[in-house]
mmCIF file of C-alpha atoms in Angstrom:
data_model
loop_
_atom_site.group_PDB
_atom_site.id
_atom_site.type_symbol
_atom_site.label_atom_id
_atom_site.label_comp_id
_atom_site.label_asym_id
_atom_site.label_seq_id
_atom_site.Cartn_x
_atom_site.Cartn_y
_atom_site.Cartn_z
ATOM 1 C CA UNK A 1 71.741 129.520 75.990
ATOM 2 C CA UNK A 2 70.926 126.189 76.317
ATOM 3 C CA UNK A 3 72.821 125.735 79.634
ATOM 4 C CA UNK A 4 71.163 128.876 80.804
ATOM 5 C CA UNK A 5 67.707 127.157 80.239
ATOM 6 C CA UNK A 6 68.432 124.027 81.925
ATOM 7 C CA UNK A 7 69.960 125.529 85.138
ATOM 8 C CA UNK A 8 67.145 128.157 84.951
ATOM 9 C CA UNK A 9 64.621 125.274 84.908
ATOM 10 C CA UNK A 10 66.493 123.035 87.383
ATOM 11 C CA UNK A 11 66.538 126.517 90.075
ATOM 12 C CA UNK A 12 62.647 126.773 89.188
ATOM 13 C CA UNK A 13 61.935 123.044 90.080
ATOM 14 C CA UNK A 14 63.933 123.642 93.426
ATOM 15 C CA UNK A 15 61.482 126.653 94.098
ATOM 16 C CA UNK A 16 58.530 125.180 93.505
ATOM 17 C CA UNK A 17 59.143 121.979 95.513
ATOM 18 C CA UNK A 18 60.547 124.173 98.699
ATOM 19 C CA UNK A 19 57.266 126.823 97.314
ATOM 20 C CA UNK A 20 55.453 123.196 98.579
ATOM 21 C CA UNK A 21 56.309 122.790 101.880
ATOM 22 C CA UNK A 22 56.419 126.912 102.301
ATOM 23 C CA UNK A 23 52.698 127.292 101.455
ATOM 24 C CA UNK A 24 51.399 124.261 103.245
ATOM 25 C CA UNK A 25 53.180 125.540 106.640
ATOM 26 C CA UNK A 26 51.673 129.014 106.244
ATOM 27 C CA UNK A 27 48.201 128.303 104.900
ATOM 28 C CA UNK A 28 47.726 126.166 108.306
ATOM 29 C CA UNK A 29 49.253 129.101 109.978
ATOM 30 C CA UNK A 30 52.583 127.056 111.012
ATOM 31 C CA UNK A 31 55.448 129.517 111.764
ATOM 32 C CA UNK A 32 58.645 129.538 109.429
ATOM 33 C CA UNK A 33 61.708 131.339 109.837
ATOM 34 C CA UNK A 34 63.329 130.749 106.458
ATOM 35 C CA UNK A 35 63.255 129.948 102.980
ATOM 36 C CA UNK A 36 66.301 129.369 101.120
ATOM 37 C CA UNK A 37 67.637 127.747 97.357
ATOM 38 C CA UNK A 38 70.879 126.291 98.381
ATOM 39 C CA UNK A 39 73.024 125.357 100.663
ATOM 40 C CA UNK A 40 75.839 126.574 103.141
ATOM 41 C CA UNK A 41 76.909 130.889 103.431
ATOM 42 C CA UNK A 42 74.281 133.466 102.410
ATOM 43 C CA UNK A 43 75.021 135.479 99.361
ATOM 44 C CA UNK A 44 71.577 137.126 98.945
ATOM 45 C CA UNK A 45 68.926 137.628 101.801
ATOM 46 C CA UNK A 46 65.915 139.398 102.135
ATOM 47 C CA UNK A 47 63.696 139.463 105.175
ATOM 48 C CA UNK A 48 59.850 140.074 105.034
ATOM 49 C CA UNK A 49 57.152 139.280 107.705
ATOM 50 C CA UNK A 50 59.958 137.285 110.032
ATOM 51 C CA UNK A 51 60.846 134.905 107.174
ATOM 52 C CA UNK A 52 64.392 135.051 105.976
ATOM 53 C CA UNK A 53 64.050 134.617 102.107
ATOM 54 C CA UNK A 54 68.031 133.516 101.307
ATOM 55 C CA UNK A 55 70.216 132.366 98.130
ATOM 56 C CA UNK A 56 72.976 130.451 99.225
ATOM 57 C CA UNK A 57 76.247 129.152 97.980
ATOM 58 C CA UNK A 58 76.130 125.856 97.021
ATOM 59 C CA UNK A 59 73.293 125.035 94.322
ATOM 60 C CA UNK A 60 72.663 121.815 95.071
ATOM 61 C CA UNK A 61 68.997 121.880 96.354
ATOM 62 C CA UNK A 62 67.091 124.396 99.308
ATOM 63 C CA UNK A 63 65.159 124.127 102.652
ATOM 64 C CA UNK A 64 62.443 125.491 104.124
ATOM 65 C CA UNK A 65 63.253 126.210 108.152
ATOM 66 C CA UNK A 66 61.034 126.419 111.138
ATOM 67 C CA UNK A 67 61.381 127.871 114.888
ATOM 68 C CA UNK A 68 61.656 124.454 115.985
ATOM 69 C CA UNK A 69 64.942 123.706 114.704
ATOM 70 C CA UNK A 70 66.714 126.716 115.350
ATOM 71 C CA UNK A 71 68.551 126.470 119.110
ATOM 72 C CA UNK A 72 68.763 130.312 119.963
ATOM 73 C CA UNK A 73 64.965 130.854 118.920
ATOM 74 C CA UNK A 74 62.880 132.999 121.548
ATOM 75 C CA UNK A 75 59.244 131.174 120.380
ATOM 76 C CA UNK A 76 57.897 129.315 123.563
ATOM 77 C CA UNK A 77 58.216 125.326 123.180
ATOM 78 C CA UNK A 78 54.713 125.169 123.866
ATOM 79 C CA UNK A 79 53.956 127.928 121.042
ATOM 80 C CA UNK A 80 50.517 125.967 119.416
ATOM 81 C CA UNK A 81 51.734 127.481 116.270
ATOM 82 C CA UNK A 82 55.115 125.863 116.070
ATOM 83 C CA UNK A 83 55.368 123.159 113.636
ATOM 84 C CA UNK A 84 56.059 120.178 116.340
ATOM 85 C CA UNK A 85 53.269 120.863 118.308
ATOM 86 C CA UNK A 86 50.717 120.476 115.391
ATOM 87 C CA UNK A 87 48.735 117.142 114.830
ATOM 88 C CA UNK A 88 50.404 114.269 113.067
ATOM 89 C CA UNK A 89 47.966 114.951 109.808
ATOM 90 C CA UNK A 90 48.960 118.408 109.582
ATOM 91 C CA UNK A 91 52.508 118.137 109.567
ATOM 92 C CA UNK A 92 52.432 115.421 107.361
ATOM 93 C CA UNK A 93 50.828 117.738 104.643
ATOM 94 C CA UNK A 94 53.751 120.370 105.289
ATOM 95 C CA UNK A 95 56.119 117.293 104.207
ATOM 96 C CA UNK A 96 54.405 115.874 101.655
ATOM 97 C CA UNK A 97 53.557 119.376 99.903
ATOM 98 C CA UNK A 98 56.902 119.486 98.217
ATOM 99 C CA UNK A 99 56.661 116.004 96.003
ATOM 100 C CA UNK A 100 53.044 116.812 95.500
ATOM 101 C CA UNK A 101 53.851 120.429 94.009
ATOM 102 C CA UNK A 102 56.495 118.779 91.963
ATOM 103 C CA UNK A 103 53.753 116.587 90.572
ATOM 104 C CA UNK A 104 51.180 118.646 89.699
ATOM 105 C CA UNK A 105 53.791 121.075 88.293
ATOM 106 C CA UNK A 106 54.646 118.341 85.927
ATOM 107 C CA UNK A 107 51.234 117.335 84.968
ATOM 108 C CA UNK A 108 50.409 120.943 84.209
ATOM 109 C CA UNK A 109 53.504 121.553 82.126
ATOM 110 C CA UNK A 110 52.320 118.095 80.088
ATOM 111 C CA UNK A 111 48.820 119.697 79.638
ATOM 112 C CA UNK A 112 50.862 123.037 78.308
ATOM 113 C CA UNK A 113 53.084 120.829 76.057
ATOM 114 C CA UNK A 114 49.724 119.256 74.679
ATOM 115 C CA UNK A 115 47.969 122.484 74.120
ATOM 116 C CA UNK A 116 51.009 124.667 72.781
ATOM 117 C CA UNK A 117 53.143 122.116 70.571
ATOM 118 C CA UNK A 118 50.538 119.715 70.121
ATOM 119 C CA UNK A 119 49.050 116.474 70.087
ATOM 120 C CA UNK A 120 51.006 113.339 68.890
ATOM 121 C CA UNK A 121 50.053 111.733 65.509
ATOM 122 C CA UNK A 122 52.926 109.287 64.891
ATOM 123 C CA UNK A 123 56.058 108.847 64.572
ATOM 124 C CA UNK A 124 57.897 109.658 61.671
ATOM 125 C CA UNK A 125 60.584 107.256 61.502
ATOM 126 C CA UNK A 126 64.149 107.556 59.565
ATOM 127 C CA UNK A 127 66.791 104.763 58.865
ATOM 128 C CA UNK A 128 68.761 104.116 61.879
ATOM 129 C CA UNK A 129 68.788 103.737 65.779
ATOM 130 C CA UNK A 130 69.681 106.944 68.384
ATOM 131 C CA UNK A 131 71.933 106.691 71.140
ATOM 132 C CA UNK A 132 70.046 108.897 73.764
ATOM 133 C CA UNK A 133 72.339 107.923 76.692
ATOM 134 C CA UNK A 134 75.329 106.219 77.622
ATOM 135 C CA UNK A 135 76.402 104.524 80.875
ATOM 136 C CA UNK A 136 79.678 105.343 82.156
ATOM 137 C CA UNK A 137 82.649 102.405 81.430
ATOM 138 C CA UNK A 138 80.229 100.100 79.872
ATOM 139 C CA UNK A 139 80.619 98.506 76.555
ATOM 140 C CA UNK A 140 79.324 101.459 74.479
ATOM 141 C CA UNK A 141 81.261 104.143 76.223
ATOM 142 C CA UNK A 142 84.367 102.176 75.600
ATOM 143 C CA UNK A 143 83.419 101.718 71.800
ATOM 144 C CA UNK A 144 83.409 105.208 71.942
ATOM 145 C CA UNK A 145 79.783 105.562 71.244
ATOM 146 C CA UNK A 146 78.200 109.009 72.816
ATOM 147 C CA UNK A 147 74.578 110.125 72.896
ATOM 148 C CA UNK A 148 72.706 111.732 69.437
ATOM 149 C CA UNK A 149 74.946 109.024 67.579
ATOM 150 C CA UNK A 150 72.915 107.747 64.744
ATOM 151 C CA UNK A 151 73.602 104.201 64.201
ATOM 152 C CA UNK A 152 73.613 102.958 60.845
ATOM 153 C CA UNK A 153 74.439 99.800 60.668
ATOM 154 C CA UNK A 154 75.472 96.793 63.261
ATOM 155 C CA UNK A 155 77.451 93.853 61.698
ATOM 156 C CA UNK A 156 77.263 95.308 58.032
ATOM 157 C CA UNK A 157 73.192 94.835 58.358
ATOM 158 C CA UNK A 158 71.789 98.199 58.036
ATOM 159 C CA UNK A 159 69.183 99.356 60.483
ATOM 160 C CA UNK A 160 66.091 100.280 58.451
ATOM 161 C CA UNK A 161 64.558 102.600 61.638
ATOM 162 C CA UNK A 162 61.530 102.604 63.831
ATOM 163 C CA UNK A 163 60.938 100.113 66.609
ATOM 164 C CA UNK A 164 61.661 97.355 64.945
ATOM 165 C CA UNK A 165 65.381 98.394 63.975
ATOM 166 C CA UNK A 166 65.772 98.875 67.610
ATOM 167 C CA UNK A 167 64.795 95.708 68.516
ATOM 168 C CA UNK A 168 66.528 93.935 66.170
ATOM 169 C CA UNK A 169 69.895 95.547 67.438
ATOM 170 C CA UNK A 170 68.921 94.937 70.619
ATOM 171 C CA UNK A 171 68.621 91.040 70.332
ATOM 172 C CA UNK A 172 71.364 91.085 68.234
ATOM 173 C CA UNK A 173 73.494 92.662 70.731
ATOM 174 C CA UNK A 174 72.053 89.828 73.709
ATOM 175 C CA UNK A 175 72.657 87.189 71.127
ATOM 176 C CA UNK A 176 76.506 88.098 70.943
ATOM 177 C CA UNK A 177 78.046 88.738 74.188
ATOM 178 C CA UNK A 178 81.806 88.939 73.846
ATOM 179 C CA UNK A 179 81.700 89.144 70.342
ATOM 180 C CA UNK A 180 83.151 92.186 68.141
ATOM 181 C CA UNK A 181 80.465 94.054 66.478
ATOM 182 C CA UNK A 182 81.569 96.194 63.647
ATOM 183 C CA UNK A 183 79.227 98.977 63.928
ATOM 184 C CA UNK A 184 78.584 102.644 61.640
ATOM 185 C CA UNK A 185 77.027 105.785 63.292
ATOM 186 C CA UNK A 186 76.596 109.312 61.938
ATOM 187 C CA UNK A 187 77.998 111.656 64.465
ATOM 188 C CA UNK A 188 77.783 115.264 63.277
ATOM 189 C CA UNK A 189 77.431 114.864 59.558
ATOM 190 C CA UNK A 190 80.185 112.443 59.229
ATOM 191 C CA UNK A 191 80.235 108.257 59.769
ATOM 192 C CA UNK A 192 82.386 106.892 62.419
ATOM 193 C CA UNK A 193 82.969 103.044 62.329
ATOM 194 C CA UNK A 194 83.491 101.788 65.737
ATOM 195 C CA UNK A 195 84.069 98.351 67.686
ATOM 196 C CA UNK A 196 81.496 97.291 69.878
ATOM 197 C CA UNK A 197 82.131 94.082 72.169
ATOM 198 C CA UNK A 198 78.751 93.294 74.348
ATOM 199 C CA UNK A 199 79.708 92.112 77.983
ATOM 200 C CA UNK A 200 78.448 88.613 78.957
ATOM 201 C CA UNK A 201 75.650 89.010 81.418
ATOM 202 C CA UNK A 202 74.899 85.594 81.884
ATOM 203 C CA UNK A 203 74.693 84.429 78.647
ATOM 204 C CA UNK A 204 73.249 87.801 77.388
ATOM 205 C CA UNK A 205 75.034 90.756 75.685
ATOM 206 C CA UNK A 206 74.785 93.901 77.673
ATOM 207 C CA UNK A 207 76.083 97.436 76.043
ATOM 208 C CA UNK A 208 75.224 99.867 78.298
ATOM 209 C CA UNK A 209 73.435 102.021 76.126
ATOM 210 C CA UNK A 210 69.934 103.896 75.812
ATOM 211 C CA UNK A 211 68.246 103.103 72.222
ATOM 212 C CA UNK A 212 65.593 104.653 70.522
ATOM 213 C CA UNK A 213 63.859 105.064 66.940
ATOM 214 C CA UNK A 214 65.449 107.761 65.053
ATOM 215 C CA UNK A 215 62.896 110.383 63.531
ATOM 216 C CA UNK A 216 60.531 112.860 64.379
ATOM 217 C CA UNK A 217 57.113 113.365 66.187
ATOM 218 C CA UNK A 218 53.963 114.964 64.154
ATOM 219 C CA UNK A 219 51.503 116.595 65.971
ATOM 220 C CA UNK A 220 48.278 117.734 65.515
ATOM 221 C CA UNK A 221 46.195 121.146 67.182
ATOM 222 C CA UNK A 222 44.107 119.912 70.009
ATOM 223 C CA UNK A 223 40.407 118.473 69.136
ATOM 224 C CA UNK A 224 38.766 121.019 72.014
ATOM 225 C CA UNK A 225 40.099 121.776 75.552
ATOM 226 C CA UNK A 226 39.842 118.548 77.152
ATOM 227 C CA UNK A 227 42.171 116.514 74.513
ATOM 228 C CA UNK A 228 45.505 118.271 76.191
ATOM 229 C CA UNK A 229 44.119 116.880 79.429
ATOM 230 C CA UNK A 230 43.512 113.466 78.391
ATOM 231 C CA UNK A 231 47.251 113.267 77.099
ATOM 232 C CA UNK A 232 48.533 114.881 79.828
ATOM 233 C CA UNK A 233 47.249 112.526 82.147
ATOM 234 C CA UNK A 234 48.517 109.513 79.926
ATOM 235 C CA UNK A 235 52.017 110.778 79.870
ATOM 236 C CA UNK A 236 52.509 111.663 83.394
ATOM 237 C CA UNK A 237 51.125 108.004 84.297
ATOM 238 C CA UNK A 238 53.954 106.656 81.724
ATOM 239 C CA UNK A 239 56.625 108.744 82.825
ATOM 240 C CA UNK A 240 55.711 108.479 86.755
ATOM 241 C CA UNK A 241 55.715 104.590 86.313
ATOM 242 C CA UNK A 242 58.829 104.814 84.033
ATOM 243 C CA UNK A 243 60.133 106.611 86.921
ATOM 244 C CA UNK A 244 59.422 105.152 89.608
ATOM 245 C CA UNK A 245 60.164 101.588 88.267
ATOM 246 C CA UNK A 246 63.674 102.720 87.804
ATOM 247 C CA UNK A 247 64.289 103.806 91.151
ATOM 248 C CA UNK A 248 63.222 100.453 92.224
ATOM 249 C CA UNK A 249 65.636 98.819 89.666
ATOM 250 C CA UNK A 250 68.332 101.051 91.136
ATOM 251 C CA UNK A 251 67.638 100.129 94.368
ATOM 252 C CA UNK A 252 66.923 96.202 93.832
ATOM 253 C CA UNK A 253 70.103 96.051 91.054
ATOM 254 C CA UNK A 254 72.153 98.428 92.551
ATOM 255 C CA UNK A 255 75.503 97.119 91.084
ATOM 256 C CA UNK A 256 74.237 97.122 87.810
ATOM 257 C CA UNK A 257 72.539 100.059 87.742
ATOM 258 C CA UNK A 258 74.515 102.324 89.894
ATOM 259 C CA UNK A 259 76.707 103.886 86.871
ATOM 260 C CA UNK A 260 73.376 104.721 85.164
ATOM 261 C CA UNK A 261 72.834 107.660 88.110
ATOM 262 C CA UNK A 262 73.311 110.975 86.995
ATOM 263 C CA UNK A 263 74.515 114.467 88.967
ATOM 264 C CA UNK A 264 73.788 118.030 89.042
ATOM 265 C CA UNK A 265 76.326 118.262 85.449
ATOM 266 C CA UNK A 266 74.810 115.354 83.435
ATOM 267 C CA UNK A 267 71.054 116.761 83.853
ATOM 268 C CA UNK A 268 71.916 120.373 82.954
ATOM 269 C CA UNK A 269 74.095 118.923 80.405
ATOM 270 C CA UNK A 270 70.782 116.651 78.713
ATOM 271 C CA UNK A 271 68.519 119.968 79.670
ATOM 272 C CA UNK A 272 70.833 122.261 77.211
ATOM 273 C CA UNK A 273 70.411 119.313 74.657
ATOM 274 C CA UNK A 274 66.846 119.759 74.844
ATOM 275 C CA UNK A 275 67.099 123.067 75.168
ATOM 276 C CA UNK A 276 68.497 123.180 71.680
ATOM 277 C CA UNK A 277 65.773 120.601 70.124
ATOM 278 C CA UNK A 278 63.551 122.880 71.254
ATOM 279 C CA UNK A 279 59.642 121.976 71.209
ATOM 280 C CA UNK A 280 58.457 119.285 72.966
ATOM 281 C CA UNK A 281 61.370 118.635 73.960
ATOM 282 C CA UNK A 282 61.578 121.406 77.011
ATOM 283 C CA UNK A 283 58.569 120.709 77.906
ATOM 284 C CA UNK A 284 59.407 116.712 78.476
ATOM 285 C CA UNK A 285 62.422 117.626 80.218
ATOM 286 C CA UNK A 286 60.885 119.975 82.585
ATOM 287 C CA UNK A 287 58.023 117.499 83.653
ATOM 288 C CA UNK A 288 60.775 114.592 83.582
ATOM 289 C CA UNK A 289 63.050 116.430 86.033
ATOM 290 C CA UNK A 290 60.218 117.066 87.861
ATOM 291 C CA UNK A 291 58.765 114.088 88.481
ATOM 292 C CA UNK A 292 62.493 112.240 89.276
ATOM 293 C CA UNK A 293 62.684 114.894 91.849
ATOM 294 C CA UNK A 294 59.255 114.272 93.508
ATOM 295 C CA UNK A 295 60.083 110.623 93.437
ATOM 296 C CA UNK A 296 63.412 111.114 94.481
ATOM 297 C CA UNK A 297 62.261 112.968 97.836
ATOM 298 C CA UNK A 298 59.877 110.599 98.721
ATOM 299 C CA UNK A 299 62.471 107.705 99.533
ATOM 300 C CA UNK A 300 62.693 107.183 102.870
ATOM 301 C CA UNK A 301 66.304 108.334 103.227
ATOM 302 C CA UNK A 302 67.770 110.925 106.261
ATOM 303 C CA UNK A 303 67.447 114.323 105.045
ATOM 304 C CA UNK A 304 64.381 113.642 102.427
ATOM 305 C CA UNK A 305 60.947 114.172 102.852
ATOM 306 C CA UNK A 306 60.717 110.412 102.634
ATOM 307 C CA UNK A 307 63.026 109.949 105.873
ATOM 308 C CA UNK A 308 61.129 113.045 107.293
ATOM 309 C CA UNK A 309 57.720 111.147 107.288
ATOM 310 C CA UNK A 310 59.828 107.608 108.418
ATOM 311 C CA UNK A 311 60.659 109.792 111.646
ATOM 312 C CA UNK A 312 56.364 111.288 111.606
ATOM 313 C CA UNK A 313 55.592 107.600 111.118
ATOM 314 C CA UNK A 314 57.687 106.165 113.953
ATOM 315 C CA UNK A 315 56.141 108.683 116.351
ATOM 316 C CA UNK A 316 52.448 107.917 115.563
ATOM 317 C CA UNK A 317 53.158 104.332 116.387
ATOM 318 C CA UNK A 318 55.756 105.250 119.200
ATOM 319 C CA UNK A 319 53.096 107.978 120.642
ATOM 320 C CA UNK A 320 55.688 110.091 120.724
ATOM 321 C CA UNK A 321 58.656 111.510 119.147
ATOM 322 C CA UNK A 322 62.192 109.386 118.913
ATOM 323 C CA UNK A 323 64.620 110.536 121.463
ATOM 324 C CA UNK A 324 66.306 114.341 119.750
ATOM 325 C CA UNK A 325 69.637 112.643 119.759
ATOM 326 C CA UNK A 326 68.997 109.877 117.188
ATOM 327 C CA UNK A 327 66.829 112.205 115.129
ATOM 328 C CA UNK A 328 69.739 114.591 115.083
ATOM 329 C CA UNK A 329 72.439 111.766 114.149
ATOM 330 C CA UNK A 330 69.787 110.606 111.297
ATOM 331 C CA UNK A 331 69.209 113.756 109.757
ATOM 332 C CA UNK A 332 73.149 114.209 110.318
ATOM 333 C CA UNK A 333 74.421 110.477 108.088
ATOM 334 C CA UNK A 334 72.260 111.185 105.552
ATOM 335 C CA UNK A 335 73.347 115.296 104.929
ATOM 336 C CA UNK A 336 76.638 113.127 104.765
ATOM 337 C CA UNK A 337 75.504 111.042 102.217
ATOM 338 C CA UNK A 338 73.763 113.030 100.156
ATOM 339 C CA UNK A 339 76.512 115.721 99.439
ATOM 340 C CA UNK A 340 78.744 113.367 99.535
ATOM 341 C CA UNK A 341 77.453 111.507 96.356
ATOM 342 C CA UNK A 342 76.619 114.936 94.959
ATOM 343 C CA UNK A 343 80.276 115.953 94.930
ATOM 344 C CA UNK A 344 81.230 112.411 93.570
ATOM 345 C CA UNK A 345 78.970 112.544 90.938
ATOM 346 C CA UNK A 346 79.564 116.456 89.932
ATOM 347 C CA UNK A 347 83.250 115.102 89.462
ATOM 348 C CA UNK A 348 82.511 112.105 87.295
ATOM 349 C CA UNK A 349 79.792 113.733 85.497
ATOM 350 C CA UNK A 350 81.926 116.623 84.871
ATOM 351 C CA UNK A 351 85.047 114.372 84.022
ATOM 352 C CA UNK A 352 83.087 113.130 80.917
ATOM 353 C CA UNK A 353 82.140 115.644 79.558
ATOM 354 C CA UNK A 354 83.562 116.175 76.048
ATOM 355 C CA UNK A 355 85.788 119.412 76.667
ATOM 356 C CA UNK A 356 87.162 117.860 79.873
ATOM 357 C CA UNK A 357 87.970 114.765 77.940
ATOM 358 C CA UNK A 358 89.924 117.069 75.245
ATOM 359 C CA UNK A 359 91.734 118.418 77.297
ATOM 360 C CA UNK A 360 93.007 115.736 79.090
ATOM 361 C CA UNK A 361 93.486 113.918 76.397
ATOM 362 C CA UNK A 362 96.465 116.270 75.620
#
């Protein structure tokens, strides 16, 4: 059930952030010929005031389609309701109204998460440090560490829990790069005892690993209707930052960070662990998905809406559009790209996963 959530979350973020650039289009009165979740053949279609609703075969993302691009289309070119033939401002909306509907969906699922589960009132904090991720054929995946491992103890000192135990293993961990740590985590009821050996980052031990306080969240009914808002807006701002500034780590580390990126499999497989926390937790990982997606569109890569308004803004300085060949061969590398690292990380993500690593283990 708790795959079934995440993918059925995952489809509904597609929706609404193709919903985005549907509505914008139509509400100016801008043609569209399709709307479809996926990619590739047509398994479902359904056709309804000239728009071609579709579900398609490969589930990795959707498109809305206008007149424009379609070669066999019998619109006039000089149609004023075709999308290329609108003002710069207007089809700049159509583009951005898929990140911004993935926004404000996340802000209004943080306002439902305040008003439904709660407000926070602190942290209740238990002895030891959680593994909440782990980056692929780094230091703590080769210990054998895996995320929800409670660590116990690092170098027979016990962690006492909160913030402070995770600091403490985290500057014990930079103090001692290339060093064997004896460390003890609770995985399932029973204690593991595992080697951990920090890599030497320039003088400063590196793991790999995602730590946080071990415990749970209280939370308190809302003091009147405007409290959920208040949080709301302070945890979007956090996690949009958050977000945001790791993009730009990616991008500005990119060797060091590139394991860290996760596919299609690793997100559904973090949204059925949340899934099963249940709570707050669904609600976080709905407006987290949410926003990565909104931020991940807006990069200004071929085939995002962030390469889309690259090509808008090179024509509003140009004073007209680039030449159809080079947009073609643009929109063409990146559709490359992008399913190409799809497919590489479906296979990696999906290679680590603990039932493929069972069985072949055998």
């Amino acid at each position: 059930m708790g795959v079934l959530a995440a993918l059925a979350i995952l489809a509904g973020l597609i929706v609404v952030h193709e919903a985005g650039h549907f509505f914008a289009a139509t509400w100016q009165g801008i043609r569209v010929s399709s709307f479809s979740i996926g990619f590739g053949p047509v398994l479902l279609q359904r056709q309804r005031r000239g728009v071609q609703f579709a579900l398609r075969a490969i589930p990795l993302g959707g498109f809305v389609a206008f007149p424009d691009d379609e070669a066999g289309s019998t619109i006039p070119k000089d149609d004023p309701n075709l999308l290329s033939n609108r003002p710069l401002p207007q089809r700049a909306l159509v583009i951005a109204a898929g990140v911004l509907a993935n926004l404000l969906l996340a802000w209004l699922v943080l306002v439902a998460q305040s008003a439904v589960v709660g407000i926070p009132a602190g942290f209740s904090a238990t002895p030891g440090v959680l593994v909440s991720g782990v980056q692929s054929g780094q230091p703590a995946a080769i210990a054998g560490l895996q995320p929800g491992d409670r660590i116990l103890s690092l170098a027979g000192e016990p962690l006492a829990g909160g913030q402070t135990a995770v600091m403490e293993m985290v500057e014990r961990i930079q103090a001692s790069p290339s060093q064997s740590l004896e460390l003890v985590a609770e995985r399932n009821g029973s204690r593991v005892q595992l080697q951990l050996t920090p890599s030497d980052l320039d003088g400063t031990g590196r793991v790999g690993a995602q730590l946080q306080p071990f415990g749970e969240e209280a939370y308190r009914p809302a003091r009147g209707p405007l409290e959920p808002i208040r949080q709301a807006n302070r945890d979007f701002t956090t996690l949009l930052s958050r977000t945001a500034g790791g993009f730009f780590t990616l991008i500005t580390h990119f060797g060091e960070t590139a394991g860290q990126v996760s596919g299609p499999v690793k997100i559904v497989e973090m949204g059925a662990s949340f899934a099963q926390q249940g709570g707050s937790s669904l609600f976080l990982f709905t407006a987290l998905i949410s926003i990565n997606l909104a931020v991940l569109n807006a990069l200004p890569l071929p085939l995002l809406d962030g390469g889309q308004f690259v090509l808008l803004l090179l024509e509003g300085l140009r004073g007209r559009p680039l030449p159809e060949r080079l947009q073609m061969a643009f929109m063409q590398s990146g559709f490359v790209f992008l399913v190409g690292l799809s497919l590489v990380l479906i296979v990696r993500d999906t290679s680590q996963l603990p039932a493929v690593q069972q069985l072949l283990a055998r």
